[in-house]
PDB file of C-alpha atoms in Angstrom:
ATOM      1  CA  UNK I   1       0.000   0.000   0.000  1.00  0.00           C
ATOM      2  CA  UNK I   2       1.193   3.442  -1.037  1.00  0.00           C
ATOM      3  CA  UNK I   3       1.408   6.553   1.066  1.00  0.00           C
ATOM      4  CA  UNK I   4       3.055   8.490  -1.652  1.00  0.00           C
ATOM      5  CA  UNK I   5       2.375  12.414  -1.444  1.00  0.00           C
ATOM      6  CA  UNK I   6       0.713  11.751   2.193  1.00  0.00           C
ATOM      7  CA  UNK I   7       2.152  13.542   5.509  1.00  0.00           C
ATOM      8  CA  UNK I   8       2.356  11.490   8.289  1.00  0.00           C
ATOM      9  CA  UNK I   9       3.050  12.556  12.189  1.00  0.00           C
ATOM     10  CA  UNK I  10       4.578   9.608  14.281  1.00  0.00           C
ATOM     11  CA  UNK I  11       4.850  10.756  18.079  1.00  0.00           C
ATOM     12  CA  UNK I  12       7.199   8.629  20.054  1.00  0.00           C
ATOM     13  CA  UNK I  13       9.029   8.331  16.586  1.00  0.00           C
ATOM     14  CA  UNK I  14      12.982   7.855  17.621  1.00  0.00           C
ATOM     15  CA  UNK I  15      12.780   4.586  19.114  1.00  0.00           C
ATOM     16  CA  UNK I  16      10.597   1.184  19.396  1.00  0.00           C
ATOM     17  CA  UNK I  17       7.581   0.559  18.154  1.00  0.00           C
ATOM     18  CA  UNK I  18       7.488   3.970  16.970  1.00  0.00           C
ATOM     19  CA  UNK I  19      10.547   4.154  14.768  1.00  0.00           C
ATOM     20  CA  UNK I  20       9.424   0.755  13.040  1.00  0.00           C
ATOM     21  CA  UNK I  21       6.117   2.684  12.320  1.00  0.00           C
ATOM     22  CA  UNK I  22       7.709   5.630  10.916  1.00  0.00           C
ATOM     23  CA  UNK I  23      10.124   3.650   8.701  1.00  0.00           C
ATOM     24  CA  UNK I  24       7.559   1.388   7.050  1.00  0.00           C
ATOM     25  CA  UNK I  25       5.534   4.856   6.325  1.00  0.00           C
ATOM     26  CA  UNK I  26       8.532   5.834   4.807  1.00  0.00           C
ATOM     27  CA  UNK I  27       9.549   3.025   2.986  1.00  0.00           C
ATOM     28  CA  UNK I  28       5.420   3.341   1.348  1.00  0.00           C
ATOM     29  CA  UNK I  29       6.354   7.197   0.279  1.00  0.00           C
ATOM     30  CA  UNK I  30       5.241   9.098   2.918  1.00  0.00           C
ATOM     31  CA  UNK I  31       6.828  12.175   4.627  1.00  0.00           C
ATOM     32  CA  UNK I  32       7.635  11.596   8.173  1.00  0.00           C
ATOM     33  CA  UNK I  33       7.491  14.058  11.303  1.00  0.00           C
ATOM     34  CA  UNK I  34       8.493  12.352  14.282  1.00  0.00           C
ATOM     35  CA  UNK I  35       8.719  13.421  17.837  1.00  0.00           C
ATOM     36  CA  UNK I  36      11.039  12.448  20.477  1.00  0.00           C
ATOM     37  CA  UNK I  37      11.726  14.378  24.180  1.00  0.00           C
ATOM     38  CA  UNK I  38      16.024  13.381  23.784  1.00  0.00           C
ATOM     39  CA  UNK I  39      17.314  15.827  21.281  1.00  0.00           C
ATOM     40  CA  UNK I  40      20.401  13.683  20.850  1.00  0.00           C
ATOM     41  CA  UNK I  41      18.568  10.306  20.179  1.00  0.00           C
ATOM     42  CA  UNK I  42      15.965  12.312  18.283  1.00  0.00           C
ATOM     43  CA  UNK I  43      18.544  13.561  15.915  1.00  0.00           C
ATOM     44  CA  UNK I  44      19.941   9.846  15.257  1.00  0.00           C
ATOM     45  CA  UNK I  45      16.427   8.525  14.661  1.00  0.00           C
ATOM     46  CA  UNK I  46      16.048  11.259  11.986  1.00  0.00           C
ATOM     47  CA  UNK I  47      19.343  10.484  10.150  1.00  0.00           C
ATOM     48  CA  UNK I  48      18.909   7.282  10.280  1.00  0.00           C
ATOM     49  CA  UNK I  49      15.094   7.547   8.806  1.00  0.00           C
ATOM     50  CA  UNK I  50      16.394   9.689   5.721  1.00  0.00           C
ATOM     51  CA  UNK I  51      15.698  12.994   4.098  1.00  0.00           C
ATOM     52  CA  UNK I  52      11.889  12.733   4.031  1.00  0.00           C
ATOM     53  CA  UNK I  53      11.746  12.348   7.535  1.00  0.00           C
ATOM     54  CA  UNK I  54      11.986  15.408   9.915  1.00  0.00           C
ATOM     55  CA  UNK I  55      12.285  15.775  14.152  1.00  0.00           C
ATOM     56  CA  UNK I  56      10.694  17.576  16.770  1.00  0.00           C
ATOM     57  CA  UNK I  57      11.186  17.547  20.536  1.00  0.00           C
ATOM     58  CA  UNK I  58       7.697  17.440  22.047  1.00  0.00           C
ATOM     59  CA  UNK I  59       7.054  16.727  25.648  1.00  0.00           C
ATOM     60  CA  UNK I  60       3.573  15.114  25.322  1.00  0.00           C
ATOM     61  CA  UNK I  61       2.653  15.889  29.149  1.00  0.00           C
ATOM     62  CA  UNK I  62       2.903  19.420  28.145  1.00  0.00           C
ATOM     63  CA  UNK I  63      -0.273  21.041  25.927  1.00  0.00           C
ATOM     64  CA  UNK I  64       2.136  24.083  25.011  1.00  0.00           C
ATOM     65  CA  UNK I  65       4.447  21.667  23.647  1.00  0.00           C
ATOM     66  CA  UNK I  66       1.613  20.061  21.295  1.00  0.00           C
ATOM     67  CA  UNK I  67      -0.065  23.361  20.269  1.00  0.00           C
ATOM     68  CA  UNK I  68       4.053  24.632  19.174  1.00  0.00           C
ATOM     69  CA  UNK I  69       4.212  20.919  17.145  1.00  0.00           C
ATOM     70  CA  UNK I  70       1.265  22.324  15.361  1.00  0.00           C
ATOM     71  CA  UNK I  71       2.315  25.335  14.407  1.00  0.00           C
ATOM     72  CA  UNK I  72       5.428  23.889  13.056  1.00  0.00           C
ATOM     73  CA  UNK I  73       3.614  21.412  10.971  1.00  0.00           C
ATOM     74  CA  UNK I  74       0.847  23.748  10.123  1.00  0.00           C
ATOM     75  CA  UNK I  75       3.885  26.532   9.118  1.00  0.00           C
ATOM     76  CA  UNK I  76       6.155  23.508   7.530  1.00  0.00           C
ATOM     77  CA  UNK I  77       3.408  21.549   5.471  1.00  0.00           C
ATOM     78  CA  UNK I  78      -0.009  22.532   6.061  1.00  0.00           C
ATOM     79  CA  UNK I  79      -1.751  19.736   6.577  1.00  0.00           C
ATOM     80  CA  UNK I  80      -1.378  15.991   7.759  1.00  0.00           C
ATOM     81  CA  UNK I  81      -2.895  13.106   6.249  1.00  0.00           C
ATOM     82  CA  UNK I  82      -2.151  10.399   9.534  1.00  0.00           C
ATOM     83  CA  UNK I  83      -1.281  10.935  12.715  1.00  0.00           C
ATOM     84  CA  UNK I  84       0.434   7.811  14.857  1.00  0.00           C
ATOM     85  CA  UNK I  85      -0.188   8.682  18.477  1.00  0.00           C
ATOM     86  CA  UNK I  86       2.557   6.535  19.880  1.00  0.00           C
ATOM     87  CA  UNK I  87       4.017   8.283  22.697  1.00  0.00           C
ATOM     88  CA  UNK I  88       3.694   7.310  26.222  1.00  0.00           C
ATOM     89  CA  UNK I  89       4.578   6.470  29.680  1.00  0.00           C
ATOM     90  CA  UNK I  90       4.157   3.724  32.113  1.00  0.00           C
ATOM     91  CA  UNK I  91       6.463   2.167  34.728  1.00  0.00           C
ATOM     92  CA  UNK I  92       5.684  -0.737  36.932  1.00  0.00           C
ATOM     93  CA  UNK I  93       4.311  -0.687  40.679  1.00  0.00           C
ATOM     94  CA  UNK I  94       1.746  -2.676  42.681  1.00  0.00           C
ATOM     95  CA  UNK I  95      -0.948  -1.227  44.856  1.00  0.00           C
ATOM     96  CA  UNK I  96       0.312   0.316  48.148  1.00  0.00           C
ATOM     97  CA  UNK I  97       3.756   1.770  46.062  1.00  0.00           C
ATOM     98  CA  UNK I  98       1.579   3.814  43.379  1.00  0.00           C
ATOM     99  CA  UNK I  99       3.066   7.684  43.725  1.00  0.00           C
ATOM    100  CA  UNK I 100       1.201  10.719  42.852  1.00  0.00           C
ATOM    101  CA  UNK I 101       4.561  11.400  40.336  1.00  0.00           C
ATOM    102  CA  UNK I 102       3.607   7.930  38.446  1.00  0.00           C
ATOM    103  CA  UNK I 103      -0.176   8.572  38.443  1.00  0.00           C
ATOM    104  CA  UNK I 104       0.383  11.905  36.555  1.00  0.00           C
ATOM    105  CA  UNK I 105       3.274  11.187  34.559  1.00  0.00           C
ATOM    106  CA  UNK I 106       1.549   7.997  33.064  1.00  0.00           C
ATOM    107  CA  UNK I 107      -2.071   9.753  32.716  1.00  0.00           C
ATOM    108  CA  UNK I 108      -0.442  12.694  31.635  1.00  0.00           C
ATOM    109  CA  UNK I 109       1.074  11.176  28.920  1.00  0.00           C
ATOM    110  CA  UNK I 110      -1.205   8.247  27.576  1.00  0.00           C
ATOM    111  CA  UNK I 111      -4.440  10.202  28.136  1.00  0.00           C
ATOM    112  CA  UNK I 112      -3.993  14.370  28.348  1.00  0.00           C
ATOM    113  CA  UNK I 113      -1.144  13.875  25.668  1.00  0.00           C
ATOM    114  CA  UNK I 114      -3.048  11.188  23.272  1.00  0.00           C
ATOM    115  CA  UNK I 115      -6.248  14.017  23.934  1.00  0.00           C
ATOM    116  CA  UNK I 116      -4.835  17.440  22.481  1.00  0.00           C
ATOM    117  CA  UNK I 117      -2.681  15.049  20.006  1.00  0.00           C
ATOM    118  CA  UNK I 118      -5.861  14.098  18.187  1.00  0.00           C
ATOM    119  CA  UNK I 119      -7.440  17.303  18.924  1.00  0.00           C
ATOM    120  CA  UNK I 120      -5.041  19.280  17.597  1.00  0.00           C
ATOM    121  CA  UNK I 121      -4.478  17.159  14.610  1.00  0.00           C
ATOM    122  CA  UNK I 122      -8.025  17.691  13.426  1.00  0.00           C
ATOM    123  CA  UNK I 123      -8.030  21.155  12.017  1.00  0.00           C
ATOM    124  CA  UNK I 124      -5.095  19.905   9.730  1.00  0.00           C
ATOM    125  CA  UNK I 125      -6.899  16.955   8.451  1.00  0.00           C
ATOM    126  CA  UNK I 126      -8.797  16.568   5.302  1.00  0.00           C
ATOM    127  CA  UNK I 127     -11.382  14.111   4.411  1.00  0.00           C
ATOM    128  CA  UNK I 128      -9.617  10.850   4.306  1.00  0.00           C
ATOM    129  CA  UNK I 129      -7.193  11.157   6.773  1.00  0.00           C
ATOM    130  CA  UNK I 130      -6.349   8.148   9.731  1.00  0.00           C
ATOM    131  CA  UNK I 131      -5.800   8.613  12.934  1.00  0.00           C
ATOM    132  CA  UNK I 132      -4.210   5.567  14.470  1.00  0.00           C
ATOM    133  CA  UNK I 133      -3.879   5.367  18.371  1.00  0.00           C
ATOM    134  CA  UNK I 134      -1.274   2.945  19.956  1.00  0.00           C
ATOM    135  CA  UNK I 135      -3.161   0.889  22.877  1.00  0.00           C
ATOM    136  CA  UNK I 136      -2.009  -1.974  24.791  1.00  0.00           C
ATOM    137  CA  UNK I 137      -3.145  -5.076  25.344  1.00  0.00           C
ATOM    138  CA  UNK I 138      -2.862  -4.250  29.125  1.00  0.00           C
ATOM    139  CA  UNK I 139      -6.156  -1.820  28.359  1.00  0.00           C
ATOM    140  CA  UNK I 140      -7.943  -5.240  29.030  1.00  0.00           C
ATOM    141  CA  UNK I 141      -5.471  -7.678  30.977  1.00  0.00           C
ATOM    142  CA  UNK I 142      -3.312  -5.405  32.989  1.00  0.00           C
ATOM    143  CA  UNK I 143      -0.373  -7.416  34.525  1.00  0.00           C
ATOM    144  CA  UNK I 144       0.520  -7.193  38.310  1.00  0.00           C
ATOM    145  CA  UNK I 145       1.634  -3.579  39.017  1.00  0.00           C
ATOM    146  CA  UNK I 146       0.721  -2.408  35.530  1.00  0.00           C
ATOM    147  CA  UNK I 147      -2.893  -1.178  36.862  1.00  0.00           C
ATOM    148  CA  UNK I 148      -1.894   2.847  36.236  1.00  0.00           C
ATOM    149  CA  UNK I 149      -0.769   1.874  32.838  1.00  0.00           C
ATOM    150  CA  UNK I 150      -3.645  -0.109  32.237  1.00  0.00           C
ATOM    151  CA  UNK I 151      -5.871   1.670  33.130  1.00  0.00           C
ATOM    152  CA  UNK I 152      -4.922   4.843  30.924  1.00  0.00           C
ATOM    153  CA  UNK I 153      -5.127   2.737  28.008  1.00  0.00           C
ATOM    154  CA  UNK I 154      -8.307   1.579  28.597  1.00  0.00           C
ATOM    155  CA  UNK I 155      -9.073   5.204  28.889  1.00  0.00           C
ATOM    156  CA  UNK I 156      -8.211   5.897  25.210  1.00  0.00           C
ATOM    157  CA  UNK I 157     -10.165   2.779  24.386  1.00  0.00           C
ATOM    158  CA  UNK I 158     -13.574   4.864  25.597  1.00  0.00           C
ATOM    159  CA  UNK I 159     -12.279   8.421  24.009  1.00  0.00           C
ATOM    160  CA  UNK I 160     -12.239   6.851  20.899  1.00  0.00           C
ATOM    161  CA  UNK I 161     -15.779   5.615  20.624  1.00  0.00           C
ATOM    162  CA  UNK I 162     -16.829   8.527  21.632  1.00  0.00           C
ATOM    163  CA  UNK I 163     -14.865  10.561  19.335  1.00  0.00           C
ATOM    164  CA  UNK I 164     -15.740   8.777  16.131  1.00  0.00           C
ATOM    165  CA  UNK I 165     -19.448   9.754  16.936  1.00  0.00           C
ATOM    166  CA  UNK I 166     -18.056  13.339  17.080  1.00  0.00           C
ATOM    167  CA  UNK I 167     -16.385  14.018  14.817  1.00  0.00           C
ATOM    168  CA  UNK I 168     -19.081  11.835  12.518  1.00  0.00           C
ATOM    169  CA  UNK I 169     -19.054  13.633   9.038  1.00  0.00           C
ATOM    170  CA  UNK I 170     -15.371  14.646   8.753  1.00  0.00           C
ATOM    171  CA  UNK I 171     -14.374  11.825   6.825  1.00  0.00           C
ATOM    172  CA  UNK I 172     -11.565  11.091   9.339  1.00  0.00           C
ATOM    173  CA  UNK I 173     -11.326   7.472  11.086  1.00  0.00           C
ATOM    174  CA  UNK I 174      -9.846   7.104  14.470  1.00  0.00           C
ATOM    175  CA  UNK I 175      -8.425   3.294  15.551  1.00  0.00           C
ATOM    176  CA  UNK I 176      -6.630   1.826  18.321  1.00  0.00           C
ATOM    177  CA  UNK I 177      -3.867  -0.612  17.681  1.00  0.00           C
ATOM    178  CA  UNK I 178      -3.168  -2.345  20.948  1.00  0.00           C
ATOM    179  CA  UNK I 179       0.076  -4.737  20.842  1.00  0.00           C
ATOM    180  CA  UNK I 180       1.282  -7.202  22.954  1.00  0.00           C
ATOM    181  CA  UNK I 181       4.629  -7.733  24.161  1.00  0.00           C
ATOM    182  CA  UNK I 182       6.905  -6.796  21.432  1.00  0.00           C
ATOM    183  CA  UNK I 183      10.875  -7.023  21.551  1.00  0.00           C
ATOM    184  CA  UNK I 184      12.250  -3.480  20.996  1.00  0.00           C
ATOM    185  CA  UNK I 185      15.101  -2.552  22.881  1.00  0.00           C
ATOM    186  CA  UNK I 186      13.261  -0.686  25.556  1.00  0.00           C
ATOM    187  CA  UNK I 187      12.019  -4.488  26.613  1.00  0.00           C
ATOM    188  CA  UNK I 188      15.711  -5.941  25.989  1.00  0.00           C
ATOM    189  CA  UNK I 189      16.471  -3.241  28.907  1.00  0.00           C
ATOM    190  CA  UNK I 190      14.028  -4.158  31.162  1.00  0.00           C
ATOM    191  CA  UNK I 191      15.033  -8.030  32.071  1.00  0.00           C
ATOM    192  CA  UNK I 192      17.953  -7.994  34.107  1.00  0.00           C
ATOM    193  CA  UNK I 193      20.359  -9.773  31.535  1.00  0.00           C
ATOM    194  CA  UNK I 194      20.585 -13.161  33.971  1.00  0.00           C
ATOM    195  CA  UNK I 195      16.493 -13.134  33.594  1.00  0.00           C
ATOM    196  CA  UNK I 196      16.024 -11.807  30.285  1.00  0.00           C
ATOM    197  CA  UNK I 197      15.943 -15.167  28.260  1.00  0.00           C
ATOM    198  CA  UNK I 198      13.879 -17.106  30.671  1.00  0.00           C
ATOM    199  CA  UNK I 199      11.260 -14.098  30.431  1.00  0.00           C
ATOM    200  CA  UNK I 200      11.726 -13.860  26.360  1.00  0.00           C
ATOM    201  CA  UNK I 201      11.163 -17.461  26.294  1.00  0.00           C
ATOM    202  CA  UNK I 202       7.694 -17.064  28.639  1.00  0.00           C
ATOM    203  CA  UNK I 203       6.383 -14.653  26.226  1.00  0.00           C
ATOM    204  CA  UNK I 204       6.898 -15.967  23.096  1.00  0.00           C
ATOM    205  CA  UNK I 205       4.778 -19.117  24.684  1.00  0.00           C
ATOM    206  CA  UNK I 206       1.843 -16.510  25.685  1.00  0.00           C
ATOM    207  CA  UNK I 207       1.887 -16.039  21.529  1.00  0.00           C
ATOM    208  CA  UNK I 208      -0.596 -18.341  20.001  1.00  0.00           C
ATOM    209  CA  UNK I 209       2.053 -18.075  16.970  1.00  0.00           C
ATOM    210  CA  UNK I 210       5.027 -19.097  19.431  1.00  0.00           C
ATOM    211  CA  UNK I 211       7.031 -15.783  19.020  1.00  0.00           C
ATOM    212  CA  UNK I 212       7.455 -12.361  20.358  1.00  0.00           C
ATOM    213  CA  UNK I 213       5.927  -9.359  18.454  1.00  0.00           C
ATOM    214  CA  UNK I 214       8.541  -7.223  16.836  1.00  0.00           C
ATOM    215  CA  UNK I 215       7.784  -2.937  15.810  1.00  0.00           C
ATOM    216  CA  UNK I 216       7.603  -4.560  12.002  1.00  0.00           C
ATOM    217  CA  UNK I 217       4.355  -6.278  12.905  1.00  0.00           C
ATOM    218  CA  UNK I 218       2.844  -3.159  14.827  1.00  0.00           C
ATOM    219  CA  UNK I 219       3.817  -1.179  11.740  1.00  0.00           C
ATOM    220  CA  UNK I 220       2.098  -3.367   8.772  1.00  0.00           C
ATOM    221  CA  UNK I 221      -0.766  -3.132  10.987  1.00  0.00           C
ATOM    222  CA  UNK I 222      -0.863   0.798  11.471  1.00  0.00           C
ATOM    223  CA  UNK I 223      -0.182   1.132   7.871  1.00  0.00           C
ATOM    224  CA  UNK I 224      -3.226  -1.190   7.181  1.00  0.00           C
ATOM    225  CA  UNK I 225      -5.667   1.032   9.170  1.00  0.00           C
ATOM    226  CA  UNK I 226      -4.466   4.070   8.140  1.00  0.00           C
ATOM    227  CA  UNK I 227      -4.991   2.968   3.842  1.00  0.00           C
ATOM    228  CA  UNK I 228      -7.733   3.223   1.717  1.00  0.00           C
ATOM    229  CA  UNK I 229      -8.121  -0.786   2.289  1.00  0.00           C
ATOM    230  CA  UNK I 230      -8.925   0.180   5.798  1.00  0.00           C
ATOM    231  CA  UNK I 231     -11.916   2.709   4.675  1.00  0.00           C
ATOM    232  CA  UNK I 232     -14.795   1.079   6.085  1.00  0.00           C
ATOM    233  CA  UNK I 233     -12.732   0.377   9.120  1.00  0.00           C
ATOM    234  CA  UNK I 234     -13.597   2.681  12.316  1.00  0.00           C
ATOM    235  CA  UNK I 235     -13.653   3.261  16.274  1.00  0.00           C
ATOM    236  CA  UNK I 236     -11.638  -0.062  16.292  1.00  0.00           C
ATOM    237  CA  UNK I 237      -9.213  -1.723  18.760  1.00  0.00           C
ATOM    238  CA  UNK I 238      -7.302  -4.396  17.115  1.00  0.00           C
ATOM    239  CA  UNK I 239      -4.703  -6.885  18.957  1.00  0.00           C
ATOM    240  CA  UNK I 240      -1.667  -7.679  17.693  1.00  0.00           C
ATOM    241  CA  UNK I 241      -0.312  -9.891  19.810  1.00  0.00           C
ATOM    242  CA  UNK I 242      -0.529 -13.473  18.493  1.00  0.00           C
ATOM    243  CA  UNK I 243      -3.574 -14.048  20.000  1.00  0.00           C
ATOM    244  CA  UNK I 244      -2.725 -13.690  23.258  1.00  0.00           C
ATOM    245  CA  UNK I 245      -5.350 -11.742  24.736  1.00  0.00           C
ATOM    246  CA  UNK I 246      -8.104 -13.763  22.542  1.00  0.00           C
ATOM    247  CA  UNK I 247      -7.956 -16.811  25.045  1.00  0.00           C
TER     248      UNK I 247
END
């Protein structure tokens, strides 16, 4: 599927998930903003992507910091044809450890930031554009100390089926792509190195396919909903996780 001449907005671009996302855009012939709060990383991520790619720092927390990604885009290119709202937060702790600091850092950035990304987005839409939301499968099976995290993903799960009846008429679809575990190497980071291929190994057998997810598959599926093939296609949340969550 083509996205030649289209102008695409990946937040959490310059590593993970969302660098695979923003490379396979490219790769289809789209132009490529991507947002990253490390200037230095950011600026790899960019080279790395290519010329039609370009880098903002954005801290998604902040609403000042979306409404001055706007104006850049607005001032740069004048319109956007799919926005990937990618960037988040989340950190692991069980009830009775939960801080205030987590709370609003995680809800700050998976619900106020994924709110005035989309809003914002909208007045630089036309008909036919595709807003794709990154979820989590945790939005319906949070893990042990993962109930902050969990919960603001299940958060965007209800803003978009609100938003679809909204903004009803626009010709602009909204979807949630909500992956499982997938190996990027925030996750290779997270497994102390004497645990980390016992725990690989564990997920791979939660995958009905008998493998972890990698950003490639997370990509091909963002890409689907945000074609023309996807046109009839709205309001959605679709796993990709090997059908883990589907038993």
């Amino acid at each position: 599927m083509s996205f030649e001449n289209k102008i695409a907005l990946v937040t959490g671009g310059s590593s993970g998930i969302g660098f695979g996302i923003a490379r396979h855009l490219l790769d289809e012939g789209a132009k490529v903003v991507v947002t990253g709060r490390d200037i230095a990383k950011l600026d790899k991520a960019v080279q790395a992507l290519g010329p039609n790619a370009s880098g903002l720092v954005v801290d998604f927390t902040k609403k000042t910091d979306i409404d001055a990604l706007y104006q850049t885009i607005r001032r740069d290119a004048g319109r956007l044809d799919l926005v990937v709202a990618n960037a988040g937060a989340g950190t692991i702790l069980p009830l009775g450890e939960i801080t205030e600091q987590q709370v609003d850092q995680t809800l700050g950035a998976n619900v106020k930031g994924v709110i005035f990304t989309v809003q914002g987005a909208l007045p630089l839409m036309p008909s036919g554009g595709a807003i794709v939301i990154i979820g989590s499968t945790a939005s319906m099976n949070p893990p042990a100390g993962m109930s902050v995290y969990g919960a603001s993903k299940a958060a965007v799960r209800a803003l978009v089926r609100a938003w679809i009846q909204e903004i009803r008429g626009s010709g602009v679809r909204i979807n949630v792509v909500s992956p499982g575990p997938v190996r990027t190497e925030g996750l290779d980071n997270f497994f102390p190195p004497e645990q980390a291929d016992a725990a690989f190994a564990s997920l791979a057998e939660q995958s009905m396919v008998g493998r972890i997810g990698v950003p490639q598959d997370i990509a091909h599926t963002v890409a689907f909903l945000a074609s023309d093939a996807a046109a009839y296609i709205n309001g959605v949340e679709l796993f990709v996780d090997g059908g883990a969550s589907q038993i």
